[in-house]
PDB file of C-alpha atoms in Angstrom:
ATOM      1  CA  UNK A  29      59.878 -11.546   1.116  1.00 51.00           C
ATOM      2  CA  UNK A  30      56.817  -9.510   1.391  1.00 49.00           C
ATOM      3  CA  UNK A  31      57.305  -6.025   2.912  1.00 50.00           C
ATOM      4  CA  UNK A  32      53.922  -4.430   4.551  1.00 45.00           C
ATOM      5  CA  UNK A  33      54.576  -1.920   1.804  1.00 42.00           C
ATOM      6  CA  UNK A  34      54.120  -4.106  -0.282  1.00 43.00           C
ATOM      7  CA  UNK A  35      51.068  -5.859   0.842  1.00 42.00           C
ATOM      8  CA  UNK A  36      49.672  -2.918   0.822  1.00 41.00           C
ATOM      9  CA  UNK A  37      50.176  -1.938  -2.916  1.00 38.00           C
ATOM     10  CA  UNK A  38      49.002  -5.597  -3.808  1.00 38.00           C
ATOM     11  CA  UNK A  39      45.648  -4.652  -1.804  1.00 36.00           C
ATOM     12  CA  UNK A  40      44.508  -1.647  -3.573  1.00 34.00           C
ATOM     13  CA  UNK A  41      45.465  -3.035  -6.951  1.00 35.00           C
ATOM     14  CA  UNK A  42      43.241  -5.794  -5.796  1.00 36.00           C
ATOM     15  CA  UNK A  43      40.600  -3.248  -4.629  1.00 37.00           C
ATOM     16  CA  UNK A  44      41.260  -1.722  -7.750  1.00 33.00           C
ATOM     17  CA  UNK A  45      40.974  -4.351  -9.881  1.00 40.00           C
ATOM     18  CA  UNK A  46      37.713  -5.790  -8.570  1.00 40.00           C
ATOM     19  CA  UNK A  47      36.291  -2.399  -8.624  1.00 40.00           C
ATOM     20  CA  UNK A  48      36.957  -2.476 -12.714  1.00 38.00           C
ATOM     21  CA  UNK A  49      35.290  -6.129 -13.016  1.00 48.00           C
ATOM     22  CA  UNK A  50      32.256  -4.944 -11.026  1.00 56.00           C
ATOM     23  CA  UNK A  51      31.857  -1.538 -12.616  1.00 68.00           C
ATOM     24  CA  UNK A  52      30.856   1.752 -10.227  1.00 81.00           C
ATOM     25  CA  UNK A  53      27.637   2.389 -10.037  1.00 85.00           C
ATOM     26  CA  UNK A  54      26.590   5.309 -12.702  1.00 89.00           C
ATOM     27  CA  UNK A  55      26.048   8.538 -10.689  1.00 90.00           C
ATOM     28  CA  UNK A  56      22.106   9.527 -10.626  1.00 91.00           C
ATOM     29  CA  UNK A  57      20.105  11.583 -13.061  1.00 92.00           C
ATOM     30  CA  UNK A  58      16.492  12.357 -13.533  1.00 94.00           C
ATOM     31  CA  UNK A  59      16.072   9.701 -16.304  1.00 94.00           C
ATOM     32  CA  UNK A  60      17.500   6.991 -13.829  1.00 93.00           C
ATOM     33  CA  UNK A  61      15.987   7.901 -10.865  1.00 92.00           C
ATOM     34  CA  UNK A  62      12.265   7.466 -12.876  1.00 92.00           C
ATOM     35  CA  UNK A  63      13.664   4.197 -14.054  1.00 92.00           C
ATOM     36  CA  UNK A  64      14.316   2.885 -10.541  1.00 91.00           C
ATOM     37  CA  UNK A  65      11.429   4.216  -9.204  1.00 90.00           C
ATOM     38  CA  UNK A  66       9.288   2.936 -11.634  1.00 87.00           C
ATOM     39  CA  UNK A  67      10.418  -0.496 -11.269  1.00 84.00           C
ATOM     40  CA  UNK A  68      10.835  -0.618  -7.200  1.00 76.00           C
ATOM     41  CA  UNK A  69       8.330   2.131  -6.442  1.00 65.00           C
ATOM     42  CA  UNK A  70       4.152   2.141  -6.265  1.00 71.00           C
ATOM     43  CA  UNK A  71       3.235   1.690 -10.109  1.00 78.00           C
ATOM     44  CA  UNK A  72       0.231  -0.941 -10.058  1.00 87.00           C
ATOM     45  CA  UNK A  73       0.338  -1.065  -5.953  1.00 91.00           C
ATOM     46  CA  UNK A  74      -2.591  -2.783  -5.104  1.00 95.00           C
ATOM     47  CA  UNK A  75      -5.246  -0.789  -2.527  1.00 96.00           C
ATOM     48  CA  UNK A  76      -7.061  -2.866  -0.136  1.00 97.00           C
ATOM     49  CA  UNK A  77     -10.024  -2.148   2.001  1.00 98.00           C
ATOM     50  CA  UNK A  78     -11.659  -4.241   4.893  1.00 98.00           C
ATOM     51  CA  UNK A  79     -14.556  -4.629   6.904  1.00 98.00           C
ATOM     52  CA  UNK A  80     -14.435  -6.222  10.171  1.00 98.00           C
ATOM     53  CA  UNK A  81     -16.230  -9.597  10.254  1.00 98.00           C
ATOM     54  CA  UNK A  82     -18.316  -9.259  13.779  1.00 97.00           C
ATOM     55  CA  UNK A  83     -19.815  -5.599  13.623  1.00 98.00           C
ATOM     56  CA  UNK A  84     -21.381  -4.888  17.089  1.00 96.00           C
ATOM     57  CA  UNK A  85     -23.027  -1.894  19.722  1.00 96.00           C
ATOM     58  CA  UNK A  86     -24.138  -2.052  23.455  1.00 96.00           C
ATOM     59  CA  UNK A  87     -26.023   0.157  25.798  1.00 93.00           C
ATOM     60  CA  UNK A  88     -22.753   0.563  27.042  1.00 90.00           C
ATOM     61  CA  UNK A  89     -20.814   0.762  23.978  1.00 92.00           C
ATOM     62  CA  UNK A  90     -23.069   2.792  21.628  1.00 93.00           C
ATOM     63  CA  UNK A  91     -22.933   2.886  17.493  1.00 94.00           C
ATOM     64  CA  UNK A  92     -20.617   4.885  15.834  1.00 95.00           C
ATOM     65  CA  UNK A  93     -20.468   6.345  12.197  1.00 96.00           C
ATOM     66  CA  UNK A  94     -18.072   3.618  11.322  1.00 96.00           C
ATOM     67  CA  UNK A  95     -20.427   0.421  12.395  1.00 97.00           C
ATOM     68  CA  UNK A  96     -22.850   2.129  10.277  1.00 97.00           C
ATOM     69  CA  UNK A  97     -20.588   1.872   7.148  1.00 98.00           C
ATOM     70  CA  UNK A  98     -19.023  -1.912   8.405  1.00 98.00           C
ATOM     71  CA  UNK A  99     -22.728  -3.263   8.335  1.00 98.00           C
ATOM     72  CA  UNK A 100     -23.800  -1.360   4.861  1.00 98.00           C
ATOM     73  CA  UNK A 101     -20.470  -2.617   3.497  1.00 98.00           C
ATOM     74  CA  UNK A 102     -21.177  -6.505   5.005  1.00 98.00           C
ATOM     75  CA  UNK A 103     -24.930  -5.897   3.377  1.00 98.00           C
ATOM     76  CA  UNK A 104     -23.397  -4.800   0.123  1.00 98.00           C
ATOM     77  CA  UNK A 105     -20.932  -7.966   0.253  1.00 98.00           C
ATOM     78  CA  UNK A 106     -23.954  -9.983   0.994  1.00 98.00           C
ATOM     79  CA  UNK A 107     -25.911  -8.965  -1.658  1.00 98.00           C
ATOM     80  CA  UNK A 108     -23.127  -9.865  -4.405  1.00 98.00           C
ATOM     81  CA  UNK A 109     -22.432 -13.365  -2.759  1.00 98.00           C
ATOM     82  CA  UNK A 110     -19.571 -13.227  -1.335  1.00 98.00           C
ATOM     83  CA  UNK A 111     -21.137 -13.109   2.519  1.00 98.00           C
ATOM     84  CA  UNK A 112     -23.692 -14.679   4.575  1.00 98.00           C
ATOM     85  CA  UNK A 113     -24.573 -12.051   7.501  1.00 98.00           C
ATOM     86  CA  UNK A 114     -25.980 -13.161  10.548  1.00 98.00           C
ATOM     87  CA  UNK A 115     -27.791 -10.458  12.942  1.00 97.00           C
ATOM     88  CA  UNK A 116     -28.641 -11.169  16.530  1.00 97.00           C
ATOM     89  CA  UNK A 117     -29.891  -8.857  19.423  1.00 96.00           C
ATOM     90  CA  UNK A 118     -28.931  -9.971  22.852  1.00 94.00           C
ATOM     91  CA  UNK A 119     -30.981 -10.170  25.647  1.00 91.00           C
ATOM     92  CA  UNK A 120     -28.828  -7.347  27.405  1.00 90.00           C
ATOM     93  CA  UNK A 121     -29.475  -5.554  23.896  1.00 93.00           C
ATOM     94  CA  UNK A 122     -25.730  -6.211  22.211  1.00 95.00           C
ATOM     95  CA  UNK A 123     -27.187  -5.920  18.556  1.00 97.00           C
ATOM     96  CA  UNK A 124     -24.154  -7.950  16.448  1.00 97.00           C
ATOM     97  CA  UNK A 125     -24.186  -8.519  12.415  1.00 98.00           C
ATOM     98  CA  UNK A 126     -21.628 -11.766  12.231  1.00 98.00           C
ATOM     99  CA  UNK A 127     -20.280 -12.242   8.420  1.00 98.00           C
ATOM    100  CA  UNK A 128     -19.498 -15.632   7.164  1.00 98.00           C
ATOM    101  CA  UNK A 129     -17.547 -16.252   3.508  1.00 97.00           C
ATOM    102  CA  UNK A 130     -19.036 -18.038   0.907  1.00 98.00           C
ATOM    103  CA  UNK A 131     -17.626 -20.251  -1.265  1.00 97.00           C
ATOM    104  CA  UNK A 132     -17.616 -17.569  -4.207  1.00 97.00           C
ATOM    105  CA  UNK A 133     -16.346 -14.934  -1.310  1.00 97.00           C
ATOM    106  CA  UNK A 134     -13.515 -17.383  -0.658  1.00 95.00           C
ATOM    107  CA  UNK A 135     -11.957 -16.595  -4.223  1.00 94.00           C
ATOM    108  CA  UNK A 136     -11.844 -12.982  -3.471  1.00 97.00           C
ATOM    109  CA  UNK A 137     -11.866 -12.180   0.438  1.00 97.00           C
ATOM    110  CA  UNK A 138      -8.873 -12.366   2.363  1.00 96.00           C
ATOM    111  CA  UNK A 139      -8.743 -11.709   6.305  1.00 95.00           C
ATOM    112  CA  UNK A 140      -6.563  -9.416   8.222  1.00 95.00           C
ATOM    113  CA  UNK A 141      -5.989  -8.710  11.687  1.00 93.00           C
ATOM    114  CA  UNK A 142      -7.627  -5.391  12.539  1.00 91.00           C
ATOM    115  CA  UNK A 143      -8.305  -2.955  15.418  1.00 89.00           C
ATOM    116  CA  UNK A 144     -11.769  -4.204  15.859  1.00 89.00           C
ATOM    117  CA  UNK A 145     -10.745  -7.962  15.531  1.00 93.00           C
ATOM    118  CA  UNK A 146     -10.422 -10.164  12.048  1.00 96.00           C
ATOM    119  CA  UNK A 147     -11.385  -8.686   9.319  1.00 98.00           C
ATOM    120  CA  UNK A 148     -12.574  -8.810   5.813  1.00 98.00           C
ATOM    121  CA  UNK A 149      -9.712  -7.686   3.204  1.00 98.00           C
ATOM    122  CA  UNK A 150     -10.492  -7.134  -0.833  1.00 98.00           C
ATOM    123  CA  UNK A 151      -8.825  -5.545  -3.281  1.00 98.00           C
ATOM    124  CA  UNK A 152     -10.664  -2.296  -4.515  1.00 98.00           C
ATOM    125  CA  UNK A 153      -8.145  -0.166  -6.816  1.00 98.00           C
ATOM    126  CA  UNK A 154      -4.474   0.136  -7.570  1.00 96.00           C
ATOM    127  CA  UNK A 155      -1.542   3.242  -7.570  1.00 94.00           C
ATOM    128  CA  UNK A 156      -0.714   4.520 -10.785  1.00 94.00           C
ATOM    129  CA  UNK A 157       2.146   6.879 -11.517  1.00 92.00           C
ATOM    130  CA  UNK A 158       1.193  10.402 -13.332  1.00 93.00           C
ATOM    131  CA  UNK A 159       4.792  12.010 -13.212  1.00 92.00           C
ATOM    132  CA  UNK A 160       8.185  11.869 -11.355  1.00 93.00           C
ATOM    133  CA  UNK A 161       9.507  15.200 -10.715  1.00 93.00           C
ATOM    134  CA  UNK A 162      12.186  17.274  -8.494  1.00 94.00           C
ATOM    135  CA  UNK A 163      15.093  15.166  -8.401  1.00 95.00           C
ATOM    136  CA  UNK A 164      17.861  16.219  -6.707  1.00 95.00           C
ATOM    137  CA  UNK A 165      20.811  14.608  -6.391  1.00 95.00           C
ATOM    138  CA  UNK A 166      23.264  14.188  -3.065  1.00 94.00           C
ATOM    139  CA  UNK A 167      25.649  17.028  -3.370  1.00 94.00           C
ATOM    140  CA  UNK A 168      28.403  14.796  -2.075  1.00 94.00           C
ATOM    141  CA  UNK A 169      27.427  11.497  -3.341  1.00 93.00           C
ATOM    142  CA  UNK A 170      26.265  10.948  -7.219  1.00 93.00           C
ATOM    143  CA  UNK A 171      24.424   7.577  -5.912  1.00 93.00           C
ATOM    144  CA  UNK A 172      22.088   9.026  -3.585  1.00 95.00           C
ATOM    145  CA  UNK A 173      19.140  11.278  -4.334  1.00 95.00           C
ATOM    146  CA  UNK A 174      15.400  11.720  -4.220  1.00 95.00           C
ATOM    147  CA  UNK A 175      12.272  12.938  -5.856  1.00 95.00           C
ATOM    148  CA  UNK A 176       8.229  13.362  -5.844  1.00 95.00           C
ATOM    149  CA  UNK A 177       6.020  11.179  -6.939  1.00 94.00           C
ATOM    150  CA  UNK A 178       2.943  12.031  -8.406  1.00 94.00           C
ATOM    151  CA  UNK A 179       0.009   9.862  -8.759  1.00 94.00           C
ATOM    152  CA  UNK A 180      -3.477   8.564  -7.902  1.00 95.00           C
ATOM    153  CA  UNK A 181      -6.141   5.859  -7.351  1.00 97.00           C
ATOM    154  CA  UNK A 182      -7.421   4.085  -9.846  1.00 97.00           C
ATOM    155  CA  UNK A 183      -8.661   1.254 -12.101  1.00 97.00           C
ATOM    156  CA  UNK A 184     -11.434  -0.026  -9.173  1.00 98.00           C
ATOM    157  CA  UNK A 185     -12.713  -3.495  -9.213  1.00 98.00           C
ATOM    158  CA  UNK A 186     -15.972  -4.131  -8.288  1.00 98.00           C
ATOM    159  CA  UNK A 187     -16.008  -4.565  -4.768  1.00 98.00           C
ATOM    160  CA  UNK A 188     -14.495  -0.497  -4.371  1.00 98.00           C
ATOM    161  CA  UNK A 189     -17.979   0.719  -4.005  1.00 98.00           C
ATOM    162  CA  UNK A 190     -19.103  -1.924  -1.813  1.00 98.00           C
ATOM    163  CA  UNK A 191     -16.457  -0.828   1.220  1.00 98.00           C
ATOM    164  CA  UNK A 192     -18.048   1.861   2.173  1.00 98.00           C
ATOM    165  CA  UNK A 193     -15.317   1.628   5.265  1.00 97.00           C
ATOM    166  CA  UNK A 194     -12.686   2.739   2.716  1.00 97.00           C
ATOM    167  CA  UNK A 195     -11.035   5.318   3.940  1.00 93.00           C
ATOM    168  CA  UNK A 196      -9.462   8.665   1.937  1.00 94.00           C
ATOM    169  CA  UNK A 197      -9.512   6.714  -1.566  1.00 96.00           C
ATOM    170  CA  UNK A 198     -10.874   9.053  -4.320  1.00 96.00           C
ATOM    171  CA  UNK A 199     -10.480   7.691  -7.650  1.00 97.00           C
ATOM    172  CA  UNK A 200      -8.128  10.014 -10.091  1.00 95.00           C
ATOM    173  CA  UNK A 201      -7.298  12.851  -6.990  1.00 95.00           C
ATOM    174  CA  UNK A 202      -3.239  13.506  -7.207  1.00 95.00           C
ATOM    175  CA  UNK A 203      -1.121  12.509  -4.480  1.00 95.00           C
ATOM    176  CA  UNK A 204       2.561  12.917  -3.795  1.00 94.00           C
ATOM    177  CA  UNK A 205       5.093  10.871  -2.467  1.00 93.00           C
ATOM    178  CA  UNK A 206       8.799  11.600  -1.864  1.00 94.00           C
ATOM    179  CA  UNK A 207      11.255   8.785  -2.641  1.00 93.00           C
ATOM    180  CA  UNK A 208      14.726   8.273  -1.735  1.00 94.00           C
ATOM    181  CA  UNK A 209      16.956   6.766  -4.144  1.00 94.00           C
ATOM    182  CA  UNK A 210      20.620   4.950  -2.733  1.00 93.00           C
ATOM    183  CA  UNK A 211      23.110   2.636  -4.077  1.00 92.00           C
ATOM    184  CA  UNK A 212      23.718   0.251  -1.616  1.00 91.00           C
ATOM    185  CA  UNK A 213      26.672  -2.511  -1.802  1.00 87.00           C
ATOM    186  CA  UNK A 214      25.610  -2.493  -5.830  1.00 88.00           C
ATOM    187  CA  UNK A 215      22.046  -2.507  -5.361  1.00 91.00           C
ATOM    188  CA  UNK A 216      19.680  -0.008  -5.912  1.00 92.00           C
ATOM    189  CA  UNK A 217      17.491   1.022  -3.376  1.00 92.00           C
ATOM    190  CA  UNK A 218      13.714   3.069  -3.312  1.00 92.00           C
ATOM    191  CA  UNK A 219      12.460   3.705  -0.283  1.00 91.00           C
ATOM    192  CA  UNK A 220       9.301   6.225   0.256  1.00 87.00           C
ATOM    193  CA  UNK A 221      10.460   8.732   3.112  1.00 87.00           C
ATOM    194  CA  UNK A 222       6.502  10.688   2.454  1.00 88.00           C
ATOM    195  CA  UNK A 223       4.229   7.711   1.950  1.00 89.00           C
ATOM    196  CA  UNK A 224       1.056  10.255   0.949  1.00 92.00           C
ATOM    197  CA  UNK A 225       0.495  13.808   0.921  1.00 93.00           C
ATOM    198  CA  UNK A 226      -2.238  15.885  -0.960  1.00 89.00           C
ATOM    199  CA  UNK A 227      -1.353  17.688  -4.025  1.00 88.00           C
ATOM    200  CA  UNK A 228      -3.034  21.016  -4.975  1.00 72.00           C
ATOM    201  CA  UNK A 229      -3.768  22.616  -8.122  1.00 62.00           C
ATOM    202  CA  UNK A 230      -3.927  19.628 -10.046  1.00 61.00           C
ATOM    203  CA  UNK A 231      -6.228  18.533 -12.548  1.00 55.00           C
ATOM    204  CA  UNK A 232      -7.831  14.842 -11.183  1.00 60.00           C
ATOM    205  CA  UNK A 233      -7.003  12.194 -13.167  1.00 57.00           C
ATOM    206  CA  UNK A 234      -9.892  10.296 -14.986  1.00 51.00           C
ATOM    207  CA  UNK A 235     -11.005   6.834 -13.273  1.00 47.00           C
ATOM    208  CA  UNK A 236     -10.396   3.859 -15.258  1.00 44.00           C
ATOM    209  CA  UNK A 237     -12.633   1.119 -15.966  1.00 44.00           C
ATOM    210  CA  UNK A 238     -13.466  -1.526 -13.613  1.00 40.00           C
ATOM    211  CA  UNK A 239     -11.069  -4.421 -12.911  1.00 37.00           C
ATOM    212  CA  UNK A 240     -11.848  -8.294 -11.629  1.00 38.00           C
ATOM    213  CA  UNK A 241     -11.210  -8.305  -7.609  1.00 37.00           C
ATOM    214  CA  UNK A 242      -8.059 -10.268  -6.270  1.00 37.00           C
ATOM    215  CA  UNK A 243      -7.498 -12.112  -3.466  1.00 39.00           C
ATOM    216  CA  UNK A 244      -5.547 -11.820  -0.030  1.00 37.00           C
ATOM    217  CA  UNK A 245      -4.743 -13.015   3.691  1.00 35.00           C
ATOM    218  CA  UNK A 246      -3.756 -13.064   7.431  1.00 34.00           C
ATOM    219  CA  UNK A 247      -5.176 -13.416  11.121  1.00 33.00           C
ATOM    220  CA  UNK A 248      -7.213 -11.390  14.435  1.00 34.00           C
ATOM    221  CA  UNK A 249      -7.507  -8.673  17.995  1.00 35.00           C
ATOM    222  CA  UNK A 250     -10.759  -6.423  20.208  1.00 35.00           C
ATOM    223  CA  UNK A 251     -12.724  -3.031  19.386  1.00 39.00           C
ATOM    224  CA  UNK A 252     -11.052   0.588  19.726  1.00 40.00           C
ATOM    225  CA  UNK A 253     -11.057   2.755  16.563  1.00 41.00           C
ATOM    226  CA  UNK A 254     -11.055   1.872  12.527  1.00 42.00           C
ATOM    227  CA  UNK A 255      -7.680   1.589  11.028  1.00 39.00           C
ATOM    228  CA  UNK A 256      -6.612   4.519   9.609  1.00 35.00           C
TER     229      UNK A 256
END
């Protein structure tokens, strides 16, 4: 017969048992906290701008600084083939600039939903990693832990310069990040808890070359401020 004693001893040798076949989880250091972080974290991100596709003022709704930039950047799309723009002026003098992909656009535009309706998405840089430093480790628990990230913008493809709506992305200026590192149920997981922050007293990093523009997609909304 099986005493609750018993039971009990047979369930943490079990415990114990499967705990050897699985292997703990090795406690955290700086070497594997990189190594995580570098494989879940922002290495190679890719950086998106967009442009909204209908680009529009009113008596009653006047220009801002940022239709200025959506029409140069629609313009500068235009001119490399990837847009047709069409430009109207009401009767009740709405002036509107209306974008329409072209077949080589198709290849490389994607839309998005945006504050000021559907927009125009490319790709115009990517993330890249200059250092991983600070890591400190959970005083109580060896799986949990965090660090900064350091890194920048760059390798731009050849539509960055043509959004001229990008916003805050300098090529090669340092940036920091903040990662938190846990071991959940076995798995590893990076999540950033400070997405972006600005570094000081760095040296930039230097641009690199020009990359081919990639493709991307989604849906639409009305006109209050640009994304930020």
């Amino acid at each position: 017969m099986t005493t609750p004693t018993t039971m009990r001893l047979i369930v943490i040798t079990l415990v114990a048992l499967f705990a050897l076949a699985c292997g703990a989880p090795p406690a955290l250091d700086e070497k594997l906290a990189a190594d995580l972080i570098r494989r879940n974290a922002i290495d190679d991100e890719p950086i998106y701008a967009e442009v909204p596709q209908k680009v529009w003022w009113a008596p009653g709704n006047a220009k801002d600084d940022y239709d200025g930039k959506a029409v140069a950047t629609l313009r500068n799309l235009e001119e490399a083939g990837l847009l047709k723009v069409k430009h109207v002026i009401e009767a009740g003098g709405r002036e509107i600039y209306q974008g329409k992909v072209t077949e080589k656009g198709f290849a490389i535009l994607g839309t998005v939903p945006s504050a000021r309706g559907k927009a125009f998405r490319g790709k115009i840089c990517v993330k890249k990693i200059d250092s991983i430093e600070n890591f400190i480790r959970h005083p109580n628990d060896p799986t949990i832990g965090s660090a900064e990230i350091i890194w920048h913008y760059a390798s731009p493809t050849p539509l960055y310069e043509m959004f001229e709506t990008k916003i805050d992305k300098p090529l090669g200026k340092p940036y920091r990040s903040v990662a938190s590192i846990r071991n959940d149920k076995g798995l590893w997981r990076v999540e950033l808890a400070v997405r972006k922050a600005a570094v000081v007293d760095r040296v930039p990093a230097v641009p690199g070359p020009a990359i081919s523009a990639a493709p991307d997609s989604s849906t639409e909304p009305s006109r209050p401020q640009p994304p930020r």
